Short mmCIF file of C-alpha atoms (C1' of nucleotides) in Angstrom, two decimals:
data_model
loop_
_atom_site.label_atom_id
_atom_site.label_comp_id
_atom_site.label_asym_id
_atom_site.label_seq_id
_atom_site.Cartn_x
_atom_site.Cartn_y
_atom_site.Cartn_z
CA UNK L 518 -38.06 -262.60 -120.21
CA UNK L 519 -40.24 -259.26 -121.15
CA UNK L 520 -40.09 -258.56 -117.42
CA UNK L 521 -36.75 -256.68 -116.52
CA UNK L 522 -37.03 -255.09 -119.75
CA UNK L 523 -40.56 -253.61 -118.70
CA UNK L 524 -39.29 -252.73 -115.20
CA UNK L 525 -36.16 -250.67 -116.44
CA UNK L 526 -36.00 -247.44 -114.24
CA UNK L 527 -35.30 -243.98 -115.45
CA UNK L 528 -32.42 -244.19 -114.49
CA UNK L 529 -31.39 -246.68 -116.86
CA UNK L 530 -30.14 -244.89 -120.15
CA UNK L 531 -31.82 -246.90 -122.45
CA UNK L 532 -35.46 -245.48 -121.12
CA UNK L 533 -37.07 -242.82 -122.76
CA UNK L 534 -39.22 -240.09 -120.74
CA UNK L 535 -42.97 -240.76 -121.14
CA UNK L 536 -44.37 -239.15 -123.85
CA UNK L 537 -47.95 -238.40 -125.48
CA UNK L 538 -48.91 -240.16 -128.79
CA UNK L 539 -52.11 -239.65 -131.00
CA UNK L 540 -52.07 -242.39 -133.44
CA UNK L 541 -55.36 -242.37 -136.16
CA UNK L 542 -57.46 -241.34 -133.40
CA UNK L 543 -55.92 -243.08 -130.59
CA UNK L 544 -54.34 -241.47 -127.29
CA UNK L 545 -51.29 -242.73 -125.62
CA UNK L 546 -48.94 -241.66 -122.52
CA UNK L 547 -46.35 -244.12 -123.12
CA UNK L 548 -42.65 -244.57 -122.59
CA UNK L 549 -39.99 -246.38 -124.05
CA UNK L 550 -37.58 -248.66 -123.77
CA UNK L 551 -35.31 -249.29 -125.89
CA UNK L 552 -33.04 -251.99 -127.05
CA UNK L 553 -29.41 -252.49 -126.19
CA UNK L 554 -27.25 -252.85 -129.30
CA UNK L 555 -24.63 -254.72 -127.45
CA UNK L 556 -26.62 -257.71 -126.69
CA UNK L 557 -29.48 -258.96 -128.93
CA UNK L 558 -31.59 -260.39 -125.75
CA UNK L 559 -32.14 -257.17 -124.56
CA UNK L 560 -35.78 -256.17 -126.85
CA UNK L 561 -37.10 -253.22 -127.11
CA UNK L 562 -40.39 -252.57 -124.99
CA UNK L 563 -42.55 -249.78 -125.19
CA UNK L 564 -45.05 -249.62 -122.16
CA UNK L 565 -48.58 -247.42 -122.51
CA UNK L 566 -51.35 -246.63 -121.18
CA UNK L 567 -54.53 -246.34 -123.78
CA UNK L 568 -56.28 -243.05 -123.10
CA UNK L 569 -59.16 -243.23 -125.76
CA UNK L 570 -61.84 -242.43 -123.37
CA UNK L 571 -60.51 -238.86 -122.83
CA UNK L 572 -62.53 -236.08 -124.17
CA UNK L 573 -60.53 -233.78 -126.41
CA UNK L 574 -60.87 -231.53 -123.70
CA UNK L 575 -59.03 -233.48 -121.04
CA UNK L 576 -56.51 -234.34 -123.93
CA UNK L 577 -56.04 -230.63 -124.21
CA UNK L 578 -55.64 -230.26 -120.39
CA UNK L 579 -53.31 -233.58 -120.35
CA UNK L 580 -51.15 -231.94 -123.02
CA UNK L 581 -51.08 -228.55 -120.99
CA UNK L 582 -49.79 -230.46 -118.36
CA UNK L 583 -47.13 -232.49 -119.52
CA UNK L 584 -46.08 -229.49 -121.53
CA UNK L 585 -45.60 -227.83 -117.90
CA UNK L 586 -43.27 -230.99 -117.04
CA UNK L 587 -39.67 -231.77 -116.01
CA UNK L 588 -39.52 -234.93 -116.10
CA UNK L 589 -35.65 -234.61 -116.21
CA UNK L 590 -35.38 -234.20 -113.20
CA UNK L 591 -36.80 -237.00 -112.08
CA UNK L 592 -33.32 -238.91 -110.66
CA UNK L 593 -32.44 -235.26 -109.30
CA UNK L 594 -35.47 -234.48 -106.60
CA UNK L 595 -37.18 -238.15 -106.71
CA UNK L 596 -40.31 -239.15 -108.44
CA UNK L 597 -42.93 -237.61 -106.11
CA UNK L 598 -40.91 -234.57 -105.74
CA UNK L 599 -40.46 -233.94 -109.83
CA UNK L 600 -44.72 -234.63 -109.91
CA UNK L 601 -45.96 -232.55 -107.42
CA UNK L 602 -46.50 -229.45 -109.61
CA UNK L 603 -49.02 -231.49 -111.20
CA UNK L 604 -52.43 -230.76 -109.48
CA UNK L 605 -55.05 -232.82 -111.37
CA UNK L 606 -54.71 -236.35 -108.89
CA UNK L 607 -55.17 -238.66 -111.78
CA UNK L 608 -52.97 -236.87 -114.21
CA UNK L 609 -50.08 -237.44 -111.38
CA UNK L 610 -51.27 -241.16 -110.59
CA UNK L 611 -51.25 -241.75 -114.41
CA UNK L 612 -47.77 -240.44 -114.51
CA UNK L 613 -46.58 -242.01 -111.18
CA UNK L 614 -47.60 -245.43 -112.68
CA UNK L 615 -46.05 -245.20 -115.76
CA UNK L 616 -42.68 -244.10 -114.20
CA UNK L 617 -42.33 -246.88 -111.73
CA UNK L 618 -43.62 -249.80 -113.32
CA UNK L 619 -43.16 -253.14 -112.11
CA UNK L 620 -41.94 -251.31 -108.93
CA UNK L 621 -40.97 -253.83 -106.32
CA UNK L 622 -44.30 -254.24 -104.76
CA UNK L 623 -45.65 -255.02 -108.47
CA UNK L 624 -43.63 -257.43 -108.94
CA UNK L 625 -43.76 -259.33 -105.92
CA UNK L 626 -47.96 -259.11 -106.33
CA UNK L 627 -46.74 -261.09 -110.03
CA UNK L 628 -45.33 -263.67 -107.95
CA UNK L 629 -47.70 -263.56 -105.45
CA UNK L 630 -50.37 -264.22 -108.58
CA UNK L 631 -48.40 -266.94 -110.43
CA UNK L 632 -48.01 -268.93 -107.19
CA UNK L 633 -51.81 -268.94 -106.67
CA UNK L 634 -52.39 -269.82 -110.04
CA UNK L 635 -50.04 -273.10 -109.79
CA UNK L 636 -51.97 -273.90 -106.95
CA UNK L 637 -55.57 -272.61 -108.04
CA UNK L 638 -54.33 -274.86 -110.96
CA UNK L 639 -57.15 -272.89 -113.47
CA UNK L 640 -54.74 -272.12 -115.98
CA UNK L 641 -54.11 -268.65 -116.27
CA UNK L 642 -56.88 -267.57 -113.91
CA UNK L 643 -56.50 -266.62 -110.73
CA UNK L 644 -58.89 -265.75 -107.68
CA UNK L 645 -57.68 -264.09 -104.49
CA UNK L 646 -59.43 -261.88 -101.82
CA UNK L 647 -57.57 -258.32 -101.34
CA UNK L 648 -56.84 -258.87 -97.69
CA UNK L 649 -55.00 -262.53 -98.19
CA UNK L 650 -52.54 -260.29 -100.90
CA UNK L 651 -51.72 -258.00 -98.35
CA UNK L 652 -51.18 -260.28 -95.64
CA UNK L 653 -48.47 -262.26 -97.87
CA UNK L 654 -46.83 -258.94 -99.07
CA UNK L 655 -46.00 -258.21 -95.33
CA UNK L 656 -47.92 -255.47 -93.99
CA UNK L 657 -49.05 -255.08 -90.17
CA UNK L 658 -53.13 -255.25 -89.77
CA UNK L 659 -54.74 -251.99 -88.20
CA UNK L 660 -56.73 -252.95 -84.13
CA UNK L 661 -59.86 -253.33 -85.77
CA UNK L 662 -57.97 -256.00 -88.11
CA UNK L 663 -58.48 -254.39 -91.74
CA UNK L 664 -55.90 -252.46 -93.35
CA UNK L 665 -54.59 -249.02 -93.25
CA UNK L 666 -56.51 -247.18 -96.50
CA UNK L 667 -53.29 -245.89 -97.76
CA UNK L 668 -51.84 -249.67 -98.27
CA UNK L 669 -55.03 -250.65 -99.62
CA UNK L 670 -55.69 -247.97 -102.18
CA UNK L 671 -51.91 -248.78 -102.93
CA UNK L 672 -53.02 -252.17 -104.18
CA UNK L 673 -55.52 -251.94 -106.13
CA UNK L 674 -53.40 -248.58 -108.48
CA UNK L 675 -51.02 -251.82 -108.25
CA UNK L 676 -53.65 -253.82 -109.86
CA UNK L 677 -54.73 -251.76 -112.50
CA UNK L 678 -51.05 -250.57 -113.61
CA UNK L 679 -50.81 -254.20 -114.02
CA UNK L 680 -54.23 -254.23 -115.68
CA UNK L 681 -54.50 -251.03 -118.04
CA UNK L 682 -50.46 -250.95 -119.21
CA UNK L 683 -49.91 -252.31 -122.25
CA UNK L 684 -46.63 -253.91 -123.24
CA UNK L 685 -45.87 -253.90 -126.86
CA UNK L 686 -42.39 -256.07 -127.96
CA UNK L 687 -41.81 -257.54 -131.09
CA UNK L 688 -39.82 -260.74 -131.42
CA UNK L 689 -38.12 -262.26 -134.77
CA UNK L 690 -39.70 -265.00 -136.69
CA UNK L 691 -38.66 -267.73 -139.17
CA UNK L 692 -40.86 -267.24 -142.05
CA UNK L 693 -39.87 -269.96 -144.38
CA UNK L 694 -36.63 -268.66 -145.78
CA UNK L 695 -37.44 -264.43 -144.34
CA UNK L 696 -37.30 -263.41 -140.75
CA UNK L 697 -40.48 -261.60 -139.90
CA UNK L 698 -41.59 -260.20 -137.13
CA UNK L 699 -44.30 -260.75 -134.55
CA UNK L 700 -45.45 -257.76 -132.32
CA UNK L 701 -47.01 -258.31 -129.48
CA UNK L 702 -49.78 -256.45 -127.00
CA UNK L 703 -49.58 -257.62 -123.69
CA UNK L 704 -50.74 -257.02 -120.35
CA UNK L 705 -49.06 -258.36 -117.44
CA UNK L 706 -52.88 -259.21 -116.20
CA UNK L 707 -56.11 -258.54 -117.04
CA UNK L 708 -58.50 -258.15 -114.60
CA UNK L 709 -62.09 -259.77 -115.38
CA UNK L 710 -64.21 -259.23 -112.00
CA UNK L 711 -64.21 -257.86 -108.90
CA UNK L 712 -66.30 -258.20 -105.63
CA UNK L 713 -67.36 -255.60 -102.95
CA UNK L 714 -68.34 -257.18 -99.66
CA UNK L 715 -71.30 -256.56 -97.50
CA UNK L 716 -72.91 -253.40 -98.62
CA UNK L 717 -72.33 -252.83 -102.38
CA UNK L 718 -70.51 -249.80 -102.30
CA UNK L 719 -70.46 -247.44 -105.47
CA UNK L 720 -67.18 -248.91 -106.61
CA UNK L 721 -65.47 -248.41 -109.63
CA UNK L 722 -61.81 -249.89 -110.47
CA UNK L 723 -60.54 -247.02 -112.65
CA UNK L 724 -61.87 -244.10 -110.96
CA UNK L 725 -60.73 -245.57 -107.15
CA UNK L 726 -57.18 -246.13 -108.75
CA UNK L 727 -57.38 -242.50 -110.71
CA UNK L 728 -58.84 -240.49 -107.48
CA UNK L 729 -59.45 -241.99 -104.18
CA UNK L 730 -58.61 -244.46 -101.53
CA UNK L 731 -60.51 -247.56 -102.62
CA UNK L 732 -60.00 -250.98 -103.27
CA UNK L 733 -62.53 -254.46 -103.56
CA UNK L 734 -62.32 -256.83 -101.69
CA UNK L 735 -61.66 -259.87 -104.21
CA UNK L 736 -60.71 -259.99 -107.84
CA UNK L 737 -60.52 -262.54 -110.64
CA UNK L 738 -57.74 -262.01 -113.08
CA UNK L 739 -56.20 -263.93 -115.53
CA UNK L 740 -52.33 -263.82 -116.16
CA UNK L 741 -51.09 -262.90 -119.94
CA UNK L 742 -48.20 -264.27 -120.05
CA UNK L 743 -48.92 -267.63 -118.56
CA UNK L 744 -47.82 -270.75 -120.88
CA UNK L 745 -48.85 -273.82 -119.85
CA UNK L 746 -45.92 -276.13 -118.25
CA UNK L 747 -48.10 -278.78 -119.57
CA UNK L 748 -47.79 -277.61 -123.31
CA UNK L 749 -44.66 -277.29 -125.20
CA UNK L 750 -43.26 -274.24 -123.61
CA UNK L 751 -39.87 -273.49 -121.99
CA UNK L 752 -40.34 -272.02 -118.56
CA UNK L 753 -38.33 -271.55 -115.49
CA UNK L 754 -40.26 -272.60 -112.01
CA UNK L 755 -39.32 -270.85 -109.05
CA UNK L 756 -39.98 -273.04 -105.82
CA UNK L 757 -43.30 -272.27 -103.85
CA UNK L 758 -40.93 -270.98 -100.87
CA UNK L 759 -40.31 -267.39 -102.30
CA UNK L 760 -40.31 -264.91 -100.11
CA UNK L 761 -41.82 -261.95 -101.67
CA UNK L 762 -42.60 -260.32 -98.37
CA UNK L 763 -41.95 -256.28 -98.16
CA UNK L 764 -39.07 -255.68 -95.47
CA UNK L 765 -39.69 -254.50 -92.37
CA UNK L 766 -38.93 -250.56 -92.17
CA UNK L 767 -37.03 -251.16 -95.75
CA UNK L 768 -37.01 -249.15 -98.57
CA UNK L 769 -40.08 -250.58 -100.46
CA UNK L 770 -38.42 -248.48 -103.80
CA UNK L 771 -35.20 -250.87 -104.19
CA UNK L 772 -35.60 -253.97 -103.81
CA UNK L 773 -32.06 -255.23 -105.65
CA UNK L 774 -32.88 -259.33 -104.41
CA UNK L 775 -35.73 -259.51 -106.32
CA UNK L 776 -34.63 -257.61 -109.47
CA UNK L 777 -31.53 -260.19 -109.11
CA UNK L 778 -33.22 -263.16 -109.35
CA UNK L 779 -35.64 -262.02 -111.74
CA UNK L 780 -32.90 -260.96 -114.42
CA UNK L 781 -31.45 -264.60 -113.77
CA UNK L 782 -34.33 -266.33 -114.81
CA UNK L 783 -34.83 -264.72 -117.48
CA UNK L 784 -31.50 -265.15 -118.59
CA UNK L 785 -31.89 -269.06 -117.41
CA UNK L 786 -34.77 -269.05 -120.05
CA UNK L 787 -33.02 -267.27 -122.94
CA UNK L 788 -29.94 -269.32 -122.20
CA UNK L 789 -31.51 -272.41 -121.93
CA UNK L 790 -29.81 -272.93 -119.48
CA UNK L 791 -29.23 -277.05 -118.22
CA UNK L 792 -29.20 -278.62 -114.94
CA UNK L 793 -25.61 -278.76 -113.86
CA UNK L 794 -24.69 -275.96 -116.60
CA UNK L 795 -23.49 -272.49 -115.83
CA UNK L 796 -24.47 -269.37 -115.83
CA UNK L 797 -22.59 -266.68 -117.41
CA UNK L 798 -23.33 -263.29 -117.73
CA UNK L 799 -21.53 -260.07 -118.00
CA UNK L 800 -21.02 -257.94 -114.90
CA UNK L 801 -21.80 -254.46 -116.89
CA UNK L 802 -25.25 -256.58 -117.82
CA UNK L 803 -25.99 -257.54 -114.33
CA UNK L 804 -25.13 -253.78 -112.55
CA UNK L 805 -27.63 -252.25 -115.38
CA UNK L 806 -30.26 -254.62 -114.78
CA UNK L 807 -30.25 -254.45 -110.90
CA UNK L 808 -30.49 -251.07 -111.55
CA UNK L 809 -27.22 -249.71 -109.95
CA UNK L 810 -26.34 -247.18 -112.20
CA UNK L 811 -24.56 -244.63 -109.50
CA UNK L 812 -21.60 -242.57 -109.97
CA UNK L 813 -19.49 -244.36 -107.46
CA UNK L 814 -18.30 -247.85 -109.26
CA UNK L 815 -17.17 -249.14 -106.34
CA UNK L 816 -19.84 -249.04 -104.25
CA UNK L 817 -22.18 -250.42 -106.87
CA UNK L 818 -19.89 -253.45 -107.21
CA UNK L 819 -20.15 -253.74 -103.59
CA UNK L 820 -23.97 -253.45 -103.23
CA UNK L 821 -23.78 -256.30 -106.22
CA UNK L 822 -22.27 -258.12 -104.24
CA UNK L 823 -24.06 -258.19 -101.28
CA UNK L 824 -26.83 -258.97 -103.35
CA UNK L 825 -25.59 -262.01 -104.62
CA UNK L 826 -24.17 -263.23 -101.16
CA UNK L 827 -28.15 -262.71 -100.05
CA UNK L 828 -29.65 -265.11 -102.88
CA UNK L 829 -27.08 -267.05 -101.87
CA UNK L 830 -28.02 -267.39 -98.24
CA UNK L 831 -31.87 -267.90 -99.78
CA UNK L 832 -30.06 -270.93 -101.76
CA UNK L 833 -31.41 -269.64 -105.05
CA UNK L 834 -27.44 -269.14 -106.34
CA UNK L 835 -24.79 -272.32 -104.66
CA UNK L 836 -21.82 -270.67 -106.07
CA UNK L 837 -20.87 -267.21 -107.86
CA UNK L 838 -17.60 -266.04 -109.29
CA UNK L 839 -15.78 -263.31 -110.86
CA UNK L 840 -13.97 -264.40 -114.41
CA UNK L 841 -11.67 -261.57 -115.61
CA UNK L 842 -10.40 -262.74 -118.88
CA UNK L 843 -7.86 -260.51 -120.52
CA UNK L 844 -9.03 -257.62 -122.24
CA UNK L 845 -12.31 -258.89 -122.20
CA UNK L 846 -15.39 -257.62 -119.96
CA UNK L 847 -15.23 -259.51 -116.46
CA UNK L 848 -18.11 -261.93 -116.06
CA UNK L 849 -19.82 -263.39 -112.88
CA UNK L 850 -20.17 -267.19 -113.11
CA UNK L 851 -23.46 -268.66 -111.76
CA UNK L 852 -24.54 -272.24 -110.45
CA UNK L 853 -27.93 -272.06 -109.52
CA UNK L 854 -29.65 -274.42 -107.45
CA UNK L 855 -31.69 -276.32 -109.07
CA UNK L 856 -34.22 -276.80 -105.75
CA UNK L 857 -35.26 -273.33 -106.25
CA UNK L 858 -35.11 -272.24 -109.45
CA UNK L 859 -34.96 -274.48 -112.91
CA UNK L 860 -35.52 -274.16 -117.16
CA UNK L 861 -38.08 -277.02 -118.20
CA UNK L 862 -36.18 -277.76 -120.78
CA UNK L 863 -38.95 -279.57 -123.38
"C1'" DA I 826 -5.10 -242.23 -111.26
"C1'" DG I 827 -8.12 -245.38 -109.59
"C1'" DT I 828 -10.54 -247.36 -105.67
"C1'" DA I 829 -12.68 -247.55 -101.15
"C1'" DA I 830 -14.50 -245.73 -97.11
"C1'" DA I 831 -16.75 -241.56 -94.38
"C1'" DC I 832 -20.01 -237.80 -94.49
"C1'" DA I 833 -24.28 -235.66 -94.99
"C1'" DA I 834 -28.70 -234.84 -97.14
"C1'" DG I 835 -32.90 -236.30 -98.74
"C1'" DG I 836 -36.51 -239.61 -100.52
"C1'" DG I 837 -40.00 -242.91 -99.94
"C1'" DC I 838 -42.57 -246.04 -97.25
"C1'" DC I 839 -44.92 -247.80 -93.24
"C1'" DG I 840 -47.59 -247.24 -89.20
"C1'" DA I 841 -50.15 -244.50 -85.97
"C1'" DC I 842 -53.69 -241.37 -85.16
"C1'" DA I 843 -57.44 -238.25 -85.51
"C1'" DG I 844 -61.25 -237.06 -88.11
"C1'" DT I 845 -65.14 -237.86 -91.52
"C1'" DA O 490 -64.18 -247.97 -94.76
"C1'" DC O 491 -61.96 -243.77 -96.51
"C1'" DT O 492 -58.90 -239.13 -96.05
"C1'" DG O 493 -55.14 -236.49 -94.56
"C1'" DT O 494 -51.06 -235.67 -91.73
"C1'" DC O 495 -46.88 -236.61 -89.25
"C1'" DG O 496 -42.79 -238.93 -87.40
"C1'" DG O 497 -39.52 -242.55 -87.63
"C1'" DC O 498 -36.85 -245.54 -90.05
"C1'" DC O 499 -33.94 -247.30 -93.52
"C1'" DC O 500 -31.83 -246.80 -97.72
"C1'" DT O 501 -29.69 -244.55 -101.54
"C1'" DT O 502 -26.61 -241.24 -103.42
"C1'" DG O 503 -23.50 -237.39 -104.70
"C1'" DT O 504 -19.59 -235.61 -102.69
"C1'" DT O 505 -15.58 -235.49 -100.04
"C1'" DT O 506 -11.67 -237.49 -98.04
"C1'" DA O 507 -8.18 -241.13 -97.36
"C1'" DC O 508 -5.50 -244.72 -99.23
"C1'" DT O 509 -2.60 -247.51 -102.44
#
DNA sequence: AGTAAACAAGGGCCGACAGT
DNA sequence: ACTGTCGGCCCTTGTTTACT
């Protein structure tokens, strides 16, 4: 449910460029989310990255930096392009994180993780050499059979994005007769250990995903927001089929399938939604959470479209439809196949 | 005026390769 | 195993043009 909240692009109008924070002593470069007035489902997620181990010189170079910024510009000259001026590597890594979160590759590693776990079947803890990720994400082995250094190093900034970004949400909560609320600090995963093969190598997780080219060869995470299917919790199961596989010569950036089917389940979860039930959502809702926020309506309709018509060719969605009720927002009707994606409903 | 297709430019990613 | 560079490929996207 947190998750296409946490992966909202720039682009989205709701997102706030990162900022720095000191709070009583504490350093943050975090960015915000915010919620959608319109539609109470949509929380408000902030996503940071601690930086209390920076000297208050670095802090005062960090700020120097950013203060040199245009982040603005970001959806103008791309990502990479807006970052470039920025010469310290980690500083721009740091950024570069922070900006694409939950970037398609991230979140096909999530699903990668959670399908290991239901099989590891240790709770939220998962296991998994580097080399078996990589070979289920997609990616062509070099002649002497490892992988190119550039797709590794890729992984393991993956990893600890996933590791060192914190998500803070708060949710409502029945207190007797008040509504409180409950704030949370999650991260997606936490990583516990990792292992270097053959020769130990002078490895360390932070400083290979701040400045070089490195990544171990196995790691042991475990999985924050894992609930137990076994305990009382409501959560949607995707079938152990997914396809989470990069395309070939595609545009790793968009990926609008995944981001699709992600938003649904959530929805399926806050809707509760019932086998045999439907699926209704509003059309606006869907284009800003698939991220098609271009000028040209048209063509994002299409491209929604055609994204819908491939999860229905995967068999995730049997049937979709447009509803355009009178003077009301138009709404695309879901059934969803229960084979591939369901609510527990407990 | 609103919508849909055609055009053109540019971004980002993978893979290959050479070098350390 | 890591670093750095380059080309190719596909996709997205603002803009322009055509259509109803």
């Amino acid at each position: 449910m947190v998750m296409p909240r946490a992966s909202a692009s720039i682009r989205n109008p709701e997102v706030q460029l990162p900022i720095l924070r000191k709070d009583k002593g504490n350093y943050y470069l975090e960015m915000q989310v915010n919620a959608d007035s319109d539609d109470e489902r949509e929380l408000a997620v902030t996503r940071r990255v601690s930086l209390d181990k920076l000297s208050q010189a670095e802090w005062n170079e960090l700020e120097t930096q950013y203060n040199n910024l245009d982040l603005s510009i970001c959806n103008d000259v791309g990502i990479n392009k807006a970052l470039e001026n920025i010469k310290d590597c980690r500083i721009r890594r740091l950024f570069l994180a922070l900006l694409t979160f939950l970037n398609p590759r991230q979140v096909s590693i999530i699903l990668y993780l959670y399908r290991e776990a239901a099989i590891q079947d240790n709770g939220s803890f998962v296991s998994f050499r580097s080399n078996d990720l990589l070979d289920s994400l997609g990616y062509k082995r070099t002649k002497d059979g490892g992988f190119a250094a550039r797709v590794r190093s890729q992984l393991n900034q993956d990893l600890v994005a996933l590791h060192r970004t914190e998500l803070v949400f708060a949710r409502s909560l029945q207190k007797g007769e008040q509504i409180g609320a409950k704030v949370s600090v999650k991260s997606i995963l936490r990583i516990r250990d990792y292992e270097i093969d053959k020769v130990p190598r002078n490895f360390d997780l932070s400083k290979a995903a701040d400045y070089t080219y490195e990544l171990a060869d196995a790691y042991s995470v475990a999985l924050e927001f894992f609930e137990d299917a076994s305990k009382q919790n409501r959560n949607v199961l995707f079938s152990k089929d997914i396809d989470f596989k990069e395309k070939l010569g595609g545009n790793a950036k968009r990926d609008y399938k995944t981001k699709l089917l992600i938003y649904i389940a959530s929805r399926m979860k806050w809707d509760r939604l019932k086998e045999g039930q439907y699926l209704l959502i509003s059309k606006n809702c869907l284009l800003k959470n698939v991220d098609l926020l271009g000028s040209n309506k048209s063509r994002n309709n299409k491209i929604l479209w055609r994204t819908i018509e491939q999860l229905n060719e995967d068999d995730y969605i049997i049937e979709a439809q447009e509803l355009t009720a009178k003077s009301k927002q138009t709404k695309i009707q879901f059934q969803i196949n229960p084979q591939k994606i369901k609510c527990l409903d407990i």
